PDB file of C-alpha atoms in Angstrom:
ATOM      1  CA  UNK A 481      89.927 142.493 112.855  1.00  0.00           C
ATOM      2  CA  UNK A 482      93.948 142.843 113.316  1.00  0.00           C
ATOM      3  CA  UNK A 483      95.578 139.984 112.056  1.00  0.00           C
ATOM      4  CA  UNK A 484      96.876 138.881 115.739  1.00  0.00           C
ATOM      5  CA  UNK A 485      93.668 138.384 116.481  1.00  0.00           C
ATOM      6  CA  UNK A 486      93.165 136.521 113.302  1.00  0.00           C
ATOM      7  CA  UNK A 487      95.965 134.401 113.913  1.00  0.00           C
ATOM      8  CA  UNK A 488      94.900 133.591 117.516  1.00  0.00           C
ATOM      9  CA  UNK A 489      91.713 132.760 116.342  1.00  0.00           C
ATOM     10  CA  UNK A 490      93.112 130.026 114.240  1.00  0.00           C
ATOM     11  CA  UNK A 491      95.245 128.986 116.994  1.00  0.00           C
ATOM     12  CA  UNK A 492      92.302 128.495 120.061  1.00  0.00           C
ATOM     13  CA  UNK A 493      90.016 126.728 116.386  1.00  0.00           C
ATOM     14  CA  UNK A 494      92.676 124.323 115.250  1.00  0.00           C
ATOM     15  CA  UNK A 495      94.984 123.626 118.066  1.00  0.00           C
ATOM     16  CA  UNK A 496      93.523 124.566 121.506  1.00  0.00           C
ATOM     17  CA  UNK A 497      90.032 123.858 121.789  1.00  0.00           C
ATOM     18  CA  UNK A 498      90.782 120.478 119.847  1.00  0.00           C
ATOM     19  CA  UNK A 499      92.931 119.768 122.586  1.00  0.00           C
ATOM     20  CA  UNK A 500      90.856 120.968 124.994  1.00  0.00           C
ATOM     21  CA  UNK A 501      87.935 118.110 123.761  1.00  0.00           C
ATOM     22  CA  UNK A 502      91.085 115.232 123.618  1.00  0.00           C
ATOM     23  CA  UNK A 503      91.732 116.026 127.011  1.00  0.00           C
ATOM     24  CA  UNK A 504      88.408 115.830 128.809  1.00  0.00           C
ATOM     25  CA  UNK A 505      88.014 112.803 126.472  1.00  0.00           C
ATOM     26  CA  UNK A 506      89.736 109.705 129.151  1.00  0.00           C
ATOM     27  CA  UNK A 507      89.784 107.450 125.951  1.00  0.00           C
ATOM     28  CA  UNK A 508      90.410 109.984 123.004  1.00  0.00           C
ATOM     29  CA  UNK A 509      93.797 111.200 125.234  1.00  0.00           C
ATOM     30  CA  UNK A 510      94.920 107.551 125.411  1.00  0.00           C
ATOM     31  CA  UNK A 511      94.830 107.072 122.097  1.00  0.00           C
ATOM     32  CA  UNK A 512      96.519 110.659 121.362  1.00  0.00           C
ATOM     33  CA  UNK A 513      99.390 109.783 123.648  1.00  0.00           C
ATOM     34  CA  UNK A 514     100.014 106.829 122.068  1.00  0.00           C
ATOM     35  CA  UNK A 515      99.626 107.668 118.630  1.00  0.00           C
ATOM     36  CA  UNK A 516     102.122 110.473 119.622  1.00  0.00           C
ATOM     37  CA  UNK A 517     104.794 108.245 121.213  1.00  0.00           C
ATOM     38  CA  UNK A 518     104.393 105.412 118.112  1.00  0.00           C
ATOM     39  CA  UNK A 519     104.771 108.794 115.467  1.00  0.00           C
ATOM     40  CA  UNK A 520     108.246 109.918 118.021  1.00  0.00           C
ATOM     41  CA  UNK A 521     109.140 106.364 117.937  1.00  0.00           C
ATOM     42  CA  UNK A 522     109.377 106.602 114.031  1.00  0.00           C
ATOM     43  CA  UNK A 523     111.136 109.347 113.526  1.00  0.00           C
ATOM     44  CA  UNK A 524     113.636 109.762 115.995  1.00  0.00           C
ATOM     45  CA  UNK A 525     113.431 106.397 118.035  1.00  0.00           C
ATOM     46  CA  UNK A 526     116.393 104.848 115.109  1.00  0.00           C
ATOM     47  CA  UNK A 527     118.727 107.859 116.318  1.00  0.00           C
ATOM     48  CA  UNK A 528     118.378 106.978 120.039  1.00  0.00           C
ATOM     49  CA  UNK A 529     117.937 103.394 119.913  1.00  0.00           C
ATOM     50  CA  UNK A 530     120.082 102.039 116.906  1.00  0.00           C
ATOM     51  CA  UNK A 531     119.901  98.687 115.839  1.00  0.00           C
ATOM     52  CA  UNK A 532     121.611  95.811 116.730  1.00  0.00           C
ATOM     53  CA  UNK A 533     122.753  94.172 113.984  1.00  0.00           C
ATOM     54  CA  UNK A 534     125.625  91.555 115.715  1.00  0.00           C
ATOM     55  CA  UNK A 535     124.962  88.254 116.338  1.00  0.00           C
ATOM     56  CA  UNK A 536     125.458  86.914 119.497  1.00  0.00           C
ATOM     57  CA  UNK A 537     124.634  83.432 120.099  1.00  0.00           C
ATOM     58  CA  UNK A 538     125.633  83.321 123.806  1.00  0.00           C
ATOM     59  CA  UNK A 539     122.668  85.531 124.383  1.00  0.00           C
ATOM     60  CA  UNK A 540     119.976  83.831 122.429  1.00  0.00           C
ATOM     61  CA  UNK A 541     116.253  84.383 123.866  1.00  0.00           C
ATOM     62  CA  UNK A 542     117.273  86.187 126.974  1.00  0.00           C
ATOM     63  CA  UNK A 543     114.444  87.298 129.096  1.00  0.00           C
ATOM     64  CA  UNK A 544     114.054  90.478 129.634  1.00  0.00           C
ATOM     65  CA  UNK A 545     116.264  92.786 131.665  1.00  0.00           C
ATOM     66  CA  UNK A 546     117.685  96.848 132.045  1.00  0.00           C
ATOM     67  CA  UNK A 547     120.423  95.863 129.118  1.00  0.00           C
ATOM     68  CA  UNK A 548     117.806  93.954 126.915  1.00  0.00           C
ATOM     69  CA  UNK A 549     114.267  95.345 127.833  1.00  0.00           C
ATOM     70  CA  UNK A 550     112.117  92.907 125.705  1.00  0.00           C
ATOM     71  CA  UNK A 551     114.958  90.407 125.993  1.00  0.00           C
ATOM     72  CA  UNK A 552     116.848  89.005 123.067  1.00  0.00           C
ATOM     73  CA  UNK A 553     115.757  86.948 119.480  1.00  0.00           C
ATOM     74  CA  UNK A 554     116.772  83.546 118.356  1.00  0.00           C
ATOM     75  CA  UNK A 555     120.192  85.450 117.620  1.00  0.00           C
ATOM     76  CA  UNK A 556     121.314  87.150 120.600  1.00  0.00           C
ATOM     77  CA  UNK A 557     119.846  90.475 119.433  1.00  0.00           C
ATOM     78  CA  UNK A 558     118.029  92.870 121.199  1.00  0.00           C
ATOM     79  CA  UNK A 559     114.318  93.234 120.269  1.00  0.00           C
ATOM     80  CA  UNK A 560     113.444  96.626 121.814  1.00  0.00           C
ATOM     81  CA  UNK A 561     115.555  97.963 118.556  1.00  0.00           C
ATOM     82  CA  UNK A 562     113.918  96.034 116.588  1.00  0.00           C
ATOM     83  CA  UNK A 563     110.590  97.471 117.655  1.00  0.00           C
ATOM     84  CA  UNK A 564     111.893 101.008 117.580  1.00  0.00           C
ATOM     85  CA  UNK A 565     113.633 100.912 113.822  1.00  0.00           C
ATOM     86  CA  UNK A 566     110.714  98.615 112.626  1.00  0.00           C
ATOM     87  CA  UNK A 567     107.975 101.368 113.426  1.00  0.00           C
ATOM     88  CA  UNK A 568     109.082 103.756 110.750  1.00  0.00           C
ATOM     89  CA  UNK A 569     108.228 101.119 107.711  1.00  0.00           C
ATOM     90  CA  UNK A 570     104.740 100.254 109.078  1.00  0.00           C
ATOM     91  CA  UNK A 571     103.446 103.755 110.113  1.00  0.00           C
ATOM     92  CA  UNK A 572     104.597 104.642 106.336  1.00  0.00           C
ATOM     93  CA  UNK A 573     102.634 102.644 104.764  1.00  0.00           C
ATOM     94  CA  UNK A 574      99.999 102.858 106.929  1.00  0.00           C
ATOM     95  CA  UNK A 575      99.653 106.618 106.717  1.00  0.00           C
ATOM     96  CA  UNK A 576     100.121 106.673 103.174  1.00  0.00           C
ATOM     97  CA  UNK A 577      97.529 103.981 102.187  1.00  0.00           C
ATOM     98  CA  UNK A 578      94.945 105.565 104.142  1.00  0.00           C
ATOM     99  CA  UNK A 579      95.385 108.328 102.683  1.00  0.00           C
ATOM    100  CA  UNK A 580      94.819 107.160  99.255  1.00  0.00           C
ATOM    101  CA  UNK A 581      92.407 105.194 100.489  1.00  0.00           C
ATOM    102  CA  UNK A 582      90.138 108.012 101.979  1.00  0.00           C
ATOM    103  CA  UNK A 583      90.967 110.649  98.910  1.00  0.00           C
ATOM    104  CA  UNK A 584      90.052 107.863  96.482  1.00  0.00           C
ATOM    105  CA  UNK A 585      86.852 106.989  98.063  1.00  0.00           C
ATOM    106  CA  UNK A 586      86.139 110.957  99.278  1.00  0.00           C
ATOM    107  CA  UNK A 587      86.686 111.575  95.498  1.00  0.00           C
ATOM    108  CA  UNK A 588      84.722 109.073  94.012  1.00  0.00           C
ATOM    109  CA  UNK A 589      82.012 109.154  96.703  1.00  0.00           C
ATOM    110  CA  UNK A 590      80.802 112.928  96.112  1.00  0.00           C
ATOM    111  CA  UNK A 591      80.784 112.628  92.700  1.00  0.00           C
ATOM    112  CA  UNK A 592      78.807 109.493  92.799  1.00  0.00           C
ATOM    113  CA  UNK A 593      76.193 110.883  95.471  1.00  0.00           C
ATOM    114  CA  UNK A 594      76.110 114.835  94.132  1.00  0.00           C
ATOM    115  CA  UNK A 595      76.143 114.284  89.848  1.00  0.00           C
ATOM    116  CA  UNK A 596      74.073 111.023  89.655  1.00  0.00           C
ATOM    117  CA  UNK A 597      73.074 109.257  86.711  1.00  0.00           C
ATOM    118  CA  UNK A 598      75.698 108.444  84.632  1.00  0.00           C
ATOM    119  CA  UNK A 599      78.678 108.905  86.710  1.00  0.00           C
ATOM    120  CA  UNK A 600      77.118 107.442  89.617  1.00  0.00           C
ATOM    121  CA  UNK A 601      76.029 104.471  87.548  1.00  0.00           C
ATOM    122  CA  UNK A 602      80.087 103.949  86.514  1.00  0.00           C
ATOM    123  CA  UNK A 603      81.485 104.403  89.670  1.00  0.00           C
ATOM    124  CA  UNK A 604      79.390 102.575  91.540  1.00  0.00           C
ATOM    125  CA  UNK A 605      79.279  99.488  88.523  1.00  0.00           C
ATOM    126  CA  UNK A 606      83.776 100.058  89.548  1.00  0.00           C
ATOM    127  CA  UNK A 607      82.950  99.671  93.026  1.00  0.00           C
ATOM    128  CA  UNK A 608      80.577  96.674  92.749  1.00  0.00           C
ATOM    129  CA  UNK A 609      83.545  94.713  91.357  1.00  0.00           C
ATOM    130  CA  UNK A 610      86.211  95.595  93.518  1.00  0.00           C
ATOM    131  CA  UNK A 611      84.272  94.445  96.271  1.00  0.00           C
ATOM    132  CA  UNK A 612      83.497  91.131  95.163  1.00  0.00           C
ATOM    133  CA  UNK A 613      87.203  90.288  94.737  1.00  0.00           C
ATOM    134  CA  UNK A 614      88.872  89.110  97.753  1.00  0.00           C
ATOM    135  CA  UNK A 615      91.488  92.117  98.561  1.00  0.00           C
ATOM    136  CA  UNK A 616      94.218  89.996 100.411  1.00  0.00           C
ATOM    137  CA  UNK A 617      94.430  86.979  98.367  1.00  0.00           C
ATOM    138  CA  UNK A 618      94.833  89.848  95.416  1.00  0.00           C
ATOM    139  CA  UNK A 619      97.325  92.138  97.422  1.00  0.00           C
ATOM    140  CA  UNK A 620      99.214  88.604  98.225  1.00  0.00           C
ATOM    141  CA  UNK A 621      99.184  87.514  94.022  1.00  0.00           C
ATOM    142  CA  UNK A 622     100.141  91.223  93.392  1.00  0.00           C
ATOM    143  CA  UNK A 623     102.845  91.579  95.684  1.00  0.00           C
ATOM    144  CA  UNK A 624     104.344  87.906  94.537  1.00  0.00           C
ATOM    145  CA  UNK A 625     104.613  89.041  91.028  1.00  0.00           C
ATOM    146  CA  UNK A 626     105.967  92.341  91.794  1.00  0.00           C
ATOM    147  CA  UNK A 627     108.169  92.539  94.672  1.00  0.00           C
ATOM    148  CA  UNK A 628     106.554  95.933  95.941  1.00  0.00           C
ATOM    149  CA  UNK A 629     108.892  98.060  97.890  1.00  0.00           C
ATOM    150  CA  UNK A 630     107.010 100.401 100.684  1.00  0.00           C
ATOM    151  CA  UNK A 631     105.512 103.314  98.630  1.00  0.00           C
ATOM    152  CA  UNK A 632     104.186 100.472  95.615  1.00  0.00           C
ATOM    153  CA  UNK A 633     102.711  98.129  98.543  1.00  0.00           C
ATOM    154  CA  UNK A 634     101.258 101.791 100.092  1.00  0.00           C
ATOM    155  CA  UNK A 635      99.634 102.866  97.038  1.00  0.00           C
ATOM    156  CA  UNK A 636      98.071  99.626  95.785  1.00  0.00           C
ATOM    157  CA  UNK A 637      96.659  98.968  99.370  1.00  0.00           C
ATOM    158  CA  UNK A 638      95.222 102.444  99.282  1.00  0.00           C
ATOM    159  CA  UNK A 639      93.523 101.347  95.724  1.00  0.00           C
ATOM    160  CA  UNK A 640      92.537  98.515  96.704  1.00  0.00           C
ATOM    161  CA  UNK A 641      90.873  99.281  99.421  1.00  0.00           C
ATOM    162  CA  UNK A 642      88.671 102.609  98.655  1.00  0.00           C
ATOM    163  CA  UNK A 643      85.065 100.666  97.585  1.00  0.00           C
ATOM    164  CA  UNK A 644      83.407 100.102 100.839  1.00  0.00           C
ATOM    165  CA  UNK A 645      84.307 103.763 101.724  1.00  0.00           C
ATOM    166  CA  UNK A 646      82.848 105.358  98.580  1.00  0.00           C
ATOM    167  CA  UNK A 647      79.653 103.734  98.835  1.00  0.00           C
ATOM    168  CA  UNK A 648      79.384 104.545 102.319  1.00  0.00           C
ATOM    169  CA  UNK A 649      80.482 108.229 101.289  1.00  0.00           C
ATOM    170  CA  UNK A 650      78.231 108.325  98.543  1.00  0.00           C
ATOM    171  CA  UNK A 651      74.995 107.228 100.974  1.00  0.00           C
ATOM    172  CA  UNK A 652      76.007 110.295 102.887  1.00  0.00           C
ATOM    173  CA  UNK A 653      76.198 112.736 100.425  1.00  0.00           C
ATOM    174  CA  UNK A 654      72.580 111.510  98.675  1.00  0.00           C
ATOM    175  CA  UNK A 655      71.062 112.305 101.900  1.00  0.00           C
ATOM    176  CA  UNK A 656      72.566 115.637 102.590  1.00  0.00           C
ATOM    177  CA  UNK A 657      71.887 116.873  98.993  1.00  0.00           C
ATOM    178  CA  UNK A 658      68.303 116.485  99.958  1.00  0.00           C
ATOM    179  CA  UNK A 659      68.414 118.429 103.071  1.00  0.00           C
ATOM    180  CA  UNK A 660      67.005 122.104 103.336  1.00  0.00           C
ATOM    181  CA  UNK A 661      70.154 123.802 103.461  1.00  0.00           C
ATOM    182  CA  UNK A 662      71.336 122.371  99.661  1.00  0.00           C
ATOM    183  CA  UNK A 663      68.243 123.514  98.487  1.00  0.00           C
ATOM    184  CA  UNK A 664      68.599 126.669  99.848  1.00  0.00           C
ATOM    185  CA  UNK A 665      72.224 127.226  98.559  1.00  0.00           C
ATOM    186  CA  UNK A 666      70.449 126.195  95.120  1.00  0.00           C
ATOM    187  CA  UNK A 667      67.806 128.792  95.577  1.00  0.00           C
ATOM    188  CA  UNK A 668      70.548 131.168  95.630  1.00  0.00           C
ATOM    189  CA  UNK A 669      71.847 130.237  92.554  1.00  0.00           C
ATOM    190  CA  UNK A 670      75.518 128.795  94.085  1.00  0.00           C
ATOM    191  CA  UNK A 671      77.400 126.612  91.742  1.00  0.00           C
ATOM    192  CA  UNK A 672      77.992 122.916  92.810  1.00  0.00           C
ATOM    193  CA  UNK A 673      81.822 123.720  93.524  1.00  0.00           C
ATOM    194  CA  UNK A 674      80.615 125.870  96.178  1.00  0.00           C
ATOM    195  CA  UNK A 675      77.480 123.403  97.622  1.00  0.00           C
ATOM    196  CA  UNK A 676      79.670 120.361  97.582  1.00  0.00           C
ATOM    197  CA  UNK A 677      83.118 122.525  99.282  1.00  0.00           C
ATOM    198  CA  UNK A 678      81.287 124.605 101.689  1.00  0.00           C
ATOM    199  CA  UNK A 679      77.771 122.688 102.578  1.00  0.00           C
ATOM    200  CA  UNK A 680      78.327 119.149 101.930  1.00  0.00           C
ATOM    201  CA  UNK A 681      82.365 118.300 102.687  1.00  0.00           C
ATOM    202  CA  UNK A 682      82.833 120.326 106.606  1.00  0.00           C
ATOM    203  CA  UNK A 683      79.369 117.760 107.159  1.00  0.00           C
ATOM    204  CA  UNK A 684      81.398 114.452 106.273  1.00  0.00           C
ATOM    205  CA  UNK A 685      84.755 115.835 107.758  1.00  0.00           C
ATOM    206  CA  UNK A 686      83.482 114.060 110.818  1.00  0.00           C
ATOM    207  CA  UNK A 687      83.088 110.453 109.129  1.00  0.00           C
ATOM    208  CA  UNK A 688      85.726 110.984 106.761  1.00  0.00           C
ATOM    209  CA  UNK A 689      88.680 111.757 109.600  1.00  0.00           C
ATOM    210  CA  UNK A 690      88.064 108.596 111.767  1.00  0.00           C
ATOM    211  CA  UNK A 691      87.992 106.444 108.418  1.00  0.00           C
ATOM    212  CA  UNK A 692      91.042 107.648 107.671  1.00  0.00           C
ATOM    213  CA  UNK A 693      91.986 106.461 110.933  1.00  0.00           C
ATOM    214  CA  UNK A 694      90.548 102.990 110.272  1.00  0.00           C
ATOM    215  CA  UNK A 695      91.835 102.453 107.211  1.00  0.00           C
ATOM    216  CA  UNK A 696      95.548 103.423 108.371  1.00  0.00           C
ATOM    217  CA  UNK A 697      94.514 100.528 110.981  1.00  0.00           C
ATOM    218  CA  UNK A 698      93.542  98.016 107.993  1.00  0.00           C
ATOM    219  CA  UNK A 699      96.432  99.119 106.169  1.00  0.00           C
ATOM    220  CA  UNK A 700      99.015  97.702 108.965  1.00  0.00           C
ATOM    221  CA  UNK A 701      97.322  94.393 109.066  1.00  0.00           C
ATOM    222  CA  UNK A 702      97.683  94.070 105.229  1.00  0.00           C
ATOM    223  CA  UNK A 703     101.463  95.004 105.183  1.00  0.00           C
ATOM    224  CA  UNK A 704     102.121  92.627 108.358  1.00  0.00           C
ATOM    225  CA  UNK A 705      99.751  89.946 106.933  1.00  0.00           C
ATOM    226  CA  UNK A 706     102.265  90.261 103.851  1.00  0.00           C
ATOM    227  CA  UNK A 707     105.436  90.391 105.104  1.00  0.00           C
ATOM    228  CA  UNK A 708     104.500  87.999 107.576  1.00  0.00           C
ATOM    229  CA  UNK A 709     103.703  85.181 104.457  1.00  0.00           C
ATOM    230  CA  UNK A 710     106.785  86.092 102.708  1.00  0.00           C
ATOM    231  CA  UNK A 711     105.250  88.121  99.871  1.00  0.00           C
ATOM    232  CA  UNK A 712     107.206  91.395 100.439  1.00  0.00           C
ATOM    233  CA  UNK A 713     110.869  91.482 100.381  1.00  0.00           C
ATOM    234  CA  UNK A 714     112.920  92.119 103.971  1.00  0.00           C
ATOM    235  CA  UNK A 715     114.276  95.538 102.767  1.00  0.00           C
ATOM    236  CA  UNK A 716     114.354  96.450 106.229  1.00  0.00           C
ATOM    237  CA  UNK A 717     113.347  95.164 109.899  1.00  0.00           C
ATOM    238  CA  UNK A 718     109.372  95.932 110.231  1.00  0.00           C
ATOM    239  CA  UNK A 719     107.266  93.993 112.785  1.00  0.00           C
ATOM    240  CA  UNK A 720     106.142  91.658 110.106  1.00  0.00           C
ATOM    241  CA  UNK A 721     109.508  90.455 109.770  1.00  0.00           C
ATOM    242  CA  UNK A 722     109.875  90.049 113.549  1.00  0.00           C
ATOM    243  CA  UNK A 723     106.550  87.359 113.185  1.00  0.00           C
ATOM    244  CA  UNK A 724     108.118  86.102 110.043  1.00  0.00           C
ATOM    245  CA  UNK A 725     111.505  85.243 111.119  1.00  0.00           C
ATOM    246  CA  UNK A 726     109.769  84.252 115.005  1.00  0.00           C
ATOM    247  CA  UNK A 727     107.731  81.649 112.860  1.00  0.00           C
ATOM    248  CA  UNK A 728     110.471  79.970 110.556  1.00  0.00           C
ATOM    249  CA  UNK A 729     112.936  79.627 113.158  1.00  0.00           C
ATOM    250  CA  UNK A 730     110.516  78.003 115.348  1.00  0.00           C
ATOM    251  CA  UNK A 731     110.142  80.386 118.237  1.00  0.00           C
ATOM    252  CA  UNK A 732     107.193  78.841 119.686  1.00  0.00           C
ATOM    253  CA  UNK A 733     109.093  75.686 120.786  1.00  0.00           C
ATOM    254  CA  UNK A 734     110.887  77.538 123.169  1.00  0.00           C
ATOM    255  CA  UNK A 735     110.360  78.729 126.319  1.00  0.00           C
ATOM    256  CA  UNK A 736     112.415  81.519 126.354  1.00  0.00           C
ATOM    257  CA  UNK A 737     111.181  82.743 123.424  1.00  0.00           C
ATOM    258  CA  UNK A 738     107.400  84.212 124.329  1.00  0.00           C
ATOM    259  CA  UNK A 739     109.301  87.973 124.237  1.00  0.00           C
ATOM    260  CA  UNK A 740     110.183  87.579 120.352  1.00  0.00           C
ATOM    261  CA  UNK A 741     106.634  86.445 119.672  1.00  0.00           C
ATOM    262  CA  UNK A 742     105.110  88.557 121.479  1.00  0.00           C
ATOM    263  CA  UNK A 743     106.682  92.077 121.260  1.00  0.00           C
ATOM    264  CA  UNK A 744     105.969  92.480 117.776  1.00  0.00           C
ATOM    265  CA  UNK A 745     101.726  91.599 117.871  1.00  0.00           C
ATOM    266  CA  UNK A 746     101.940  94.214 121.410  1.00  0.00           C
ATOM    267  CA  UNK A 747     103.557  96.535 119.326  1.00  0.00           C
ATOM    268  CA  UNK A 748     100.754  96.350 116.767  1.00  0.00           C
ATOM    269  CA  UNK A 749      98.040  95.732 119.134  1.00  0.00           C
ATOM    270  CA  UNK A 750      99.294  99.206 120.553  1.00  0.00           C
ATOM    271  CA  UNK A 751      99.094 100.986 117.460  1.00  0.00           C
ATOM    272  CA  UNK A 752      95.788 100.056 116.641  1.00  0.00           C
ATOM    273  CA  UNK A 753      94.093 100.386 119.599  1.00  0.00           C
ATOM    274  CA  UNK A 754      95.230 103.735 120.341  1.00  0.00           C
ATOM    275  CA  UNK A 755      94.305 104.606 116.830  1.00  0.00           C
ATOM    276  CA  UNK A 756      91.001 103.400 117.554  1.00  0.00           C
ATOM    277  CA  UNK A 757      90.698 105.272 120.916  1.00  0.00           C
ATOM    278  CA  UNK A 758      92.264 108.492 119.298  1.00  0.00           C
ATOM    279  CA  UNK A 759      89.008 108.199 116.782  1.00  0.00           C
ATOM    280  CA  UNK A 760      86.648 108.708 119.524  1.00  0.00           C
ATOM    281  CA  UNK A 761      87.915 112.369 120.389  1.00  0.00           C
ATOM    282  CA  UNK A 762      88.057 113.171 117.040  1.00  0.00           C
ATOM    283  CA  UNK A 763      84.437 112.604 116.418  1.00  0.00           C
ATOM    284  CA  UNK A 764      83.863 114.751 119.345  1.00  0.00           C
ATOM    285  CA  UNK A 765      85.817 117.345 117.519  1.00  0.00           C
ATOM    286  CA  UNK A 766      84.350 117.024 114.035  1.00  0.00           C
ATOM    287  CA  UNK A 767      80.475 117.093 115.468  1.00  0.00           C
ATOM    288  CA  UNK A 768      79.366 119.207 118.277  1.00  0.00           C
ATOM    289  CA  UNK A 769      76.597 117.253 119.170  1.00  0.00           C
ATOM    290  CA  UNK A 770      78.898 114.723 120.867  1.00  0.00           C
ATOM    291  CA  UNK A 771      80.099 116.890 123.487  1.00  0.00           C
ATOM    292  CA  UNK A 772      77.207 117.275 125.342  1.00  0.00           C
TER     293      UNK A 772
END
């Protein structure tokens, strides 16, 4: 085989016929269009929307209008930049801590499920008593002590938050080691590397991709939830800031004031729920068997 047709093999594998199944998929290409205009938002909505920094008192809690889409906050400042620049800190952390979250618990899980005995018995003893402590009341004590800046609060989110995950992993992996095709690949002698890389993982890829997608979705809620209390330091102007500063300053005793309140939790809302919709059309993509 030539290696253009190689190459446009990969291409109609990877690219096309995934997009193919995201478009005939109503939900899956709501969720892909939003995910991609939250992602553009990110990275290049600060550049096109900068953000307004002045105070202007004369303009406090404007409603909405061409000049101020989403109106104006408790100082005269326009809240549609606030939205844009404050999308870059979330999806960070959120994209990073599910990623830890899922390699951790992808990691731990196989090795759990596929060796047994004695590592299963410590990782799972690990996991037993991460999940009977409360996660946000220790992220909150955590974050109180140490000030975390955005790649600390990522990462301890992400190792935090990788127990339910393994053990779910791990159920998946006992019951697939049992199934004719492992025992087959034993027959012929293959080393675990190769049962466990070849036969086992492209089988979870399925279950594995949308919980990364979840747990990007948890993630957000436990950096808002933070910032929101006060136990992450502004270092920049997230959506959890937006709540925070909405709260103190008593937003919700005005009636001009629903945009301020309410921009930032749409904004969120939006995220997750096309993250959640995008996670439909990527189990379609991950396991045949859907499609039909």
């Amino acid at each position: 085989m030539s290696v253009g047709k190689k190459a446009k093999n990969v291409l109609y594998t990877f690219v096309v016929d995934p997009l193919k199944i995201i478009v005939h998929n109503k939900a899956g290409l709501i969720g892909f269009i939003g995910l991609l205009i939250y992602i553009f938002m990110a990275i290049a909505g600060p550049y096109i929307v900068p953000l307004d920094t002045i105070p202007k008192p004369e303009q406090r809690y404007l409603p909405p209008s061409w000049e101020h889409p989403l109106g104006t906050d408790f100082e005269g400042k326009d809240i549609f930049s606030q939205i844009v620049n404050g999308a870059r800190d979330v999806l960070f952390v959120a994209f990073l801590a599910g990623t830890i979250t899922v390699l951790i618990a992808t990691v731990l899980g196989s090795i759990a499920g596929f060796k047994g005995g004695l590592w299963d018995n410590v990782i799972m003893a690990v996991d037993e008593i991460l999940l009977t402590i409360p996660q946000f009341p220790l992220l909150s004590v955590l974050a109180a002590l140490t000030r975390l800046d955005n790649f600390t609060l990522a990462l301890v989110i992400g190792v935090l938050s990788w127990p339910a995950l393994a053990r779910a992993i791990r159920s998946q992996v006992l019951s697939l080691k049992e199934r004719d095709f492992i025992e087959a690949a034993r027959a012929l002698g293959l080393d675990a590397k190769h049962i466990v890389f070849t036969e086992i993982m492209p089988n979870l890829m399925s279950y594995i991709v949308v919980s990364w997608i979840l747990s990007m979705t948890g993630a957000v809620y436990s950096q808002v939830g933070l910032v929101f209390l006060g136990f992450v330091p502004f270092t920049s102007h997230n959506w959890g800031v937006m709540i925070n500063l909405a709260w103190t300053w008593g937003a919700i005793y005005y009636k001009n004031s629903v945009w301020y309140i309410i921009s930032p939790i749409m904004a969120i809302t939006g995220f997750q729920l096309s993250a959640i919709l995008f996670s439909r059309a990527l189990e379609e993509i991950f396991n045949p068997r859907l499609r039909e």
